[in-house]
């Protein structure tokens, strides 16, 4: 039956009367940085599962964590997806910001004070603009998920003031805005990939790093000497589900709709697991970390303001690089959240 169907389809194709629906690949390669059980990997897995179920196996997605399709260099993920080396990805705005500078909006220090602010950006005009830019770059964006608010950790001492960061060797991610932020705070930042960060933390080559607490707990960073955590919520990185344009065009409209809806559903799930134990009444993830003997510092408004002031020159400099219009739009969304 299947064979007859595909022959019929092939004949229709030859007549040019039907889009290229027959040319599905055996496997679609989905890139992520981290696998399950990190919320990021869970979101990607859910996407693949839902698409598999809902297309009855027509679209078979396999997750390739560790950005292994680009040898672990997460800053090349977006370009690889645009060129078709990667079919699909669930990627962080940080990792795609080398190609789309506007994505640094999410890395503007202390722009988003809370989850409502993050939601106001992803769910408002800023999110729309970011999706337009992705499309202009030959990639189809579908939905948002979340890595999370990035808290600072280190092996040396509790951080309560910018002075406490003086001279700390910090691993930072691949956008120059992170070098600027940590330099402004008096730390000594070194940019490295996630693949390189893990051994650097293990050997003590760096004193500290910044990442969401879900990354901290899944990796058990307290066992890597990261015994000081400061909840400063300075930035948060959302994740974006996206598909290479040619791959997207090769899907039937019905399948496009399935892939999009599955990304929205997986995104909602991903956001839920990324926030579990971190919002509202339920702060169990923070208690879990304290239970490991880790010093967890929460900043008072005044203490936080000292970090805001120290990083303000970086914010102002990046306003121009990102585009004053987009930054203003973001500030308005945050103010009206
Ligand atoms: O490299 C990181 O710190 C990570 C895992 O959070 C990202 O890919 C942005």
XYZ file of C-alpha atoms and ligand atoms in Angstrom:
346
model
C 0.000 0.000 0.000
C 2.761 2.371 1.021
C 4.683 1.582 -2.121
C 1.683 2.308 -4.341
C 1.147 5.560 -2.483
C 4.700 6.677 -3.015
C 4.611 5.716 -6.693
C 1.492 7.771 -7.129
C 3.145 10.578 -5.299
C 6.250 10.274 -7.455
C 4.099 10.495 -10.574
C 2.324 13.553 -9.214
C 5.677 15.057 -8.374
C 6.929 14.493 -11.893
C 3.939 16.454 -13.129
C 4.906 19.203 -10.739
C 1.481 19.253 -9.144
C 2.478 18.525 -5.565
C 5.105 19.884 -3.153
C 8.065 17.666 -2.424
C 6.387 15.798 0.401
C 7.955 12.483 -0.493
C 11.478 13.623 0.192
C 11.497 13.227 3.931
C 14.776 12.224 5.505
C 15.147 9.063 7.577
C 16.269 11.210 10.473
C 16.246 14.901 11.405
C 19.170 15.990 13.531
C 18.261 18.265 16.447
C 21.120 20.099 18.135
C 21.197 21.087 21.811
C 23.992 22.019 24.193
C 22.897 19.872 27.138
C 20.865 16.628 27.189
C 18.082 15.476 29.514
C 17.669 15.634 32.500
C 18.604 19.307 32.126
C 15.306 21.152 31.366
C 16.806 22.133 27.995
C 17.299 18.504 26.991
C 13.882 17.584 28.360
C 12.277 20.255 26.167
C 14.040 18.937 23.067
C 13.120 15.348 23.895
C 9.478 16.256 24.375
C 9.479 17.998 20.976
C 10.909 14.940 19.243
C 8.474 12.600 21.024
C 5.400 14.667 20.204
C 6.383 15.053 16.551
C 7.068 11.324 16.264
C 3.684 10.456 17.742
C 1.653 13.040 15.890
C 3.188 12.320 12.471
C 3.022 8.563 13.114
C 6.743 8.351 12.529
C 6.838 10.344 9.284
C 9.200 12.776 10.964
C 11.884 11.102 13.026
C 13.875 13.565 15.147
C 17.049 12.556 16.986
C 18.698 14.761 19.593
C 22.426 15.483 19.262
C 23.463 17.061 22.580
C 26.827 18.629 23.325
C 26.507 20.580 20.054
C 28.405 17.589 18.667
C 27.321 18.413 15.095
C 29.614 21.444 15.324
C 32.321 19.787 17.445
C 31.052 21.325 20.660
C 31.329 24.927 19.513
C 27.956 26.319 20.499
C 28.664 29.694 18.868
C 28.555 27.961 15.452
C 25.210 26.231 15.978
C 23.074 28.866 14.280
C 25.268 29.105 11.175
C 25.320 25.320 10.884
C 21.527 25.224 11.056
C 21.235 27.944 8.439
C 23.513 25.966 6.130
C 21.719 22.670 6.762
C 24.541 20.928 8.637
C 22.027 20.889 11.487
C 18.358 20.311 10.583
C 16.805 21.664 13.762
C 17.843 22.997 17.135
C 16.674 24.030 20.543
C 19.191 26.784 21.131
C 20.002 29.534 23.602
C 19.799 33.183 22.587
C 23.338 33.503 23.967
C 24.735 30.954 21.554
C 23.049 32.476 18.507
C 23.952 36.063 19.405
C 27.301 35.985 17.546
C 25.244 35.835 14.320
C 22.248 37.927 15.432
C 23.552 40.732 17.611
C 20.024 41.751 18.689
C 19.778 38.497 20.656
C 22.082 40.110 23.202
C 18.959 41.903 24.431
C 18.463 38.963 26.795
C 22.041 39.391 28.061
C 21.648 43.058 28.956
C 22.660 43.164 32.634
C 19.730 43.589 35.015
C 17.195 44.390 32.284
C 14.825 41.616 33.429
C 14.240 41.597 37.185
C 11.916 38.579 37.261
C 10.125 35.868 35.266
C 7.268 38.237 34.383
C 9.836 40.467 32.673
C 11.311 37.540 30.774
C 7.820 36.496 29.647
C 7.044 40.077 28.625
C 10.047 40.013 26.294
C 9.587 36.584 24.734
C 5.794 36.968 24.490
C 5.760 40.571 23.279
C 7.080 42.752 20.450
C 10.713 41.994 21.337
C 10.114 38.279 20.841
C 8.377 38.972 17.543
C 11.286 41.070 16.327
C 13.786 38.368 17.294
C 11.743 35.774 15.363
C 11.664 38.066 12.304
C 15.435 38.394 12.441
C 15.856 34.629 12.646
C 13.616 34.229 9.598
C 15.579 36.861 7.691
C 18.600 34.667 8.394
C 17.097 31.617 6.706
C 15.902 29.729 9.770
C 12.301 29.136 10.883
C 11.668 29.883 14.594
C 8.715 28.108 16.199
C 8.522 28.507 19.962
C 10.310 29.518 23.154
C 11.572 27.472 26.069
C 14.024 28.377 28.801
C 17.490 27.793 30.129
C 16.874 30.263 32.956
C 18.120 33.085 35.140
C 21.870 32.813 35.331
C 23.256 32.983 38.848
C 26.924 33.419 39.662
C 28.888 30.720 41.504
C 32.499 30.336 42.599
C 34.880 28.310 44.735
C 36.566 31.162 46.615
C 34.124 33.255 48.651
C 30.521 34.447 48.923
C 29.768 37.302 46.515
C 27.677 40.083 47.998
C 29.264 43.173 46.470
C 31.087 43.891 43.196
C 34.305 44.093 45.262
C 33.871 40.412 46.150
C 34.336 39.594 42.446
C 37.695 41.312 42.255
C 40.222 39.109 40.473
C 38.032 35.998 40.309
C 38.753 33.875 37.237
C 35.331 33.416 35.682
C 34.330 31.176 32.804
C 31.942 33.098 30.547
C 29.945 32.128 27.452
C 30.441 33.097 23.847
C 29.225 36.634 23.478
C 31.570 39.569 24.102
C 28.932 41.206 26.316
C 29.868 38.689 29.039
C 33.516 39.699 28.920
C 32.423 43.294 29.241
C 30.110 42.629 32.196
C 32.615 40.611 34.199
C 35.464 42.976 33.430
C 33.330 45.893 34.609
C 32.826 44.025 37.877
C 36.565 43.588 38.342
C 36.601 39.853 37.654
C 38.904 38.123 35.212
C 36.629 36.545 32.552
C 37.660 33.831 30.102
C 35.370 32.871 27.282
C 35.049 29.123 26.726
C 32.577 26.607 25.390
C 30.425 24.504 27.689
C 32.523 21.496 26.674
C 35.658 23.221 27.958
C 33.949 24.734 30.989
C 33.327 21.425 32.719
C 36.979 20.303 32.919
C 38.000 23.897 33.760
C 35.701 23.802 36.789
C 36.816 20.308 37.773
C 40.527 21.169 37.712
C 40.030 24.591 39.263
C 41.438 26.309 36.172
C 38.635 28.808 36.740
C 37.208 29.964 40.055
C 33.644 30.391 38.962
C 30.951 30.531 36.330
C 27.398 31.684 35.745
C 24.505 29.433 34.707
C 20.940 28.652 35.700
C 20.541 26.695 38.931
C 19.139 23.711 37.038
C 22.495 23.450 35.244
C 24.216 23.761 38.634
C 22.212 20.972 40.282
C 22.145 18.484 37.387
C 25.910 18.856 37.021
C 26.306 18.711 40.822
C 28.590 21.726 40.725
C 28.904 21.749 44.510
C 31.062 18.649 44.061
C 33.263 20.649 41.671
C 34.092 23.150 44.399
C 31.397 25.672 43.424
C 30.311 26.172 47.030
C 29.210 29.812 46.777
C 26.085 30.796 44.882
C 24.737 34.335 44.562
C 21.153 34.817 43.406
C 21.535 38.044 41.456
C 19.242 37.252 38.454
C 21.387 39.459 36.235
C 20.274 37.939 32.952
C 18.226 34.987 31.682
C 18.579 33.033 28.460
C 15.456 31.736 26.762
C 15.682 28.863 24.292
C 14.263 28.842 20.776
C 12.978 25.855 18.803
C 13.931 26.305 15.161
C 14.172 24.491 11.832
C 16.387 25.017 8.786
C 14.393 26.742 6.038
C 14.809 24.060 3.315
C 13.838 21.335 5.728
C 10.788 23.337 6.746
C 9.785 23.902 3.120
C 10.058 20.175 2.438
C 7.314 19.401 4.990
C 3.653 19.347 4.005
C 1.531 22.086 5.510
C -0.086 19.567 7.784
C 3.307 18.397 9.070
C 4.530 21.977 9.479
C 1.561 22.599 11.725
C 2.323 19.468 13.749
C 5.983 20.410 14.179
C 5.058 23.950 15.215
C 2.369 22.896 17.692
C 4.663 20.241 19.165
C 7.339 22.912 19.686
C 4.815 25.138 21.480
C 3.733 22.242 23.701
C 7.310 21.148 24.393
C 8.230 24.772 25.100
C 5.498 25.086 27.729
C 6.750 21.879 29.324
C 10.353 23.070 29.137
C 9.518 26.355 30.856
C 7.672 24.512 33.590
C 10.599 22.225 34.378
C 13.094 25.095 34.081
C 11.205 26.997 36.801
C 10.360 24.071 39.083
C 11.509 24.801 42.638
C 12.460 28.370 41.750
C 9.221 30.358 41.672
C 6.479 31.443 44.039
C 6.076 29.440 47.208
C 8.141 26.562 45.933
C 11.831 27.333 46.372
C 12.798 23.717 46.898
C 15.658 23.821 44.407
C 17.372 26.535 46.435
C 16.815 24.540 49.625
C 18.271 21.483 47.906
C 21.417 23.463 47.079
C 21.703 24.793 50.642
C 21.323 21.209 51.817
C 24.643 20.404 50.097
C 26.358 22.842 52.450
C 26.550 25.540 49.791
C 26.440 29.218 50.809
C 23.536 30.773 48.935
C 23.523 34.576 48.981
C 20.334 36.522 48.227
C 20.898 40.209 47.542
C 18.893 43.000 49.135
C 17.629 45.673 46.735
C 20.451 47.926 47.799
C 23.108 45.262 47.296
C 21.690 44.431 43.887
C 21.756 48.098 42.927
C 25.536 48.162 43.401
C 25.829 45.525 40.647
C 23.387 47.438 38.460
C 25.460 50.612 38.837
C 28.761 48.846 38.181
C 27.476 47.295 34.943
C 25.590 50.367 33.684
C 28.403 51.479 31.324
C 28.226 48.045 29.665
C 24.450 48.356 29.322
C 24.836 51.780 27.728
C 27.545 50.654 25.326
C 25.505 47.637 24.228
C 22.376 49.742 23.768
C 24.018 51.082 20.609
C 25.295 47.718 19.418
C 21.922 46.010 19.857
C 19.951 49.003 18.609
C 18.400 51.693 20.779
C 14.909 50.982 19.351
C 14.886 47.360 20.426
C 16.315 48.195 23.846
C 13.644 50.838 24.346
C 10.960 48.371 23.281
C 12.315 45.880 25.820
C 12.420 48.458 28.601
C 8.793 49.375 27.875
C 7.715 45.728 27.910
C 9.424 45.251 31.262
C 7.893 48.416 32.716
C 4.381 47.387 31.589
C 4.615 43.743 32.599
O 27.425 27.243 28.014
C 26.578 27.534 28.857
O 26.846 28.139 29.890
C 25.136 27.142 28.607
C 25.033 25.635 28.722
O 24.328 27.731 29.557
C 24.769 27.624 27.249
O 24.846 26.931 26.278
C 24.329 29.036 27.104
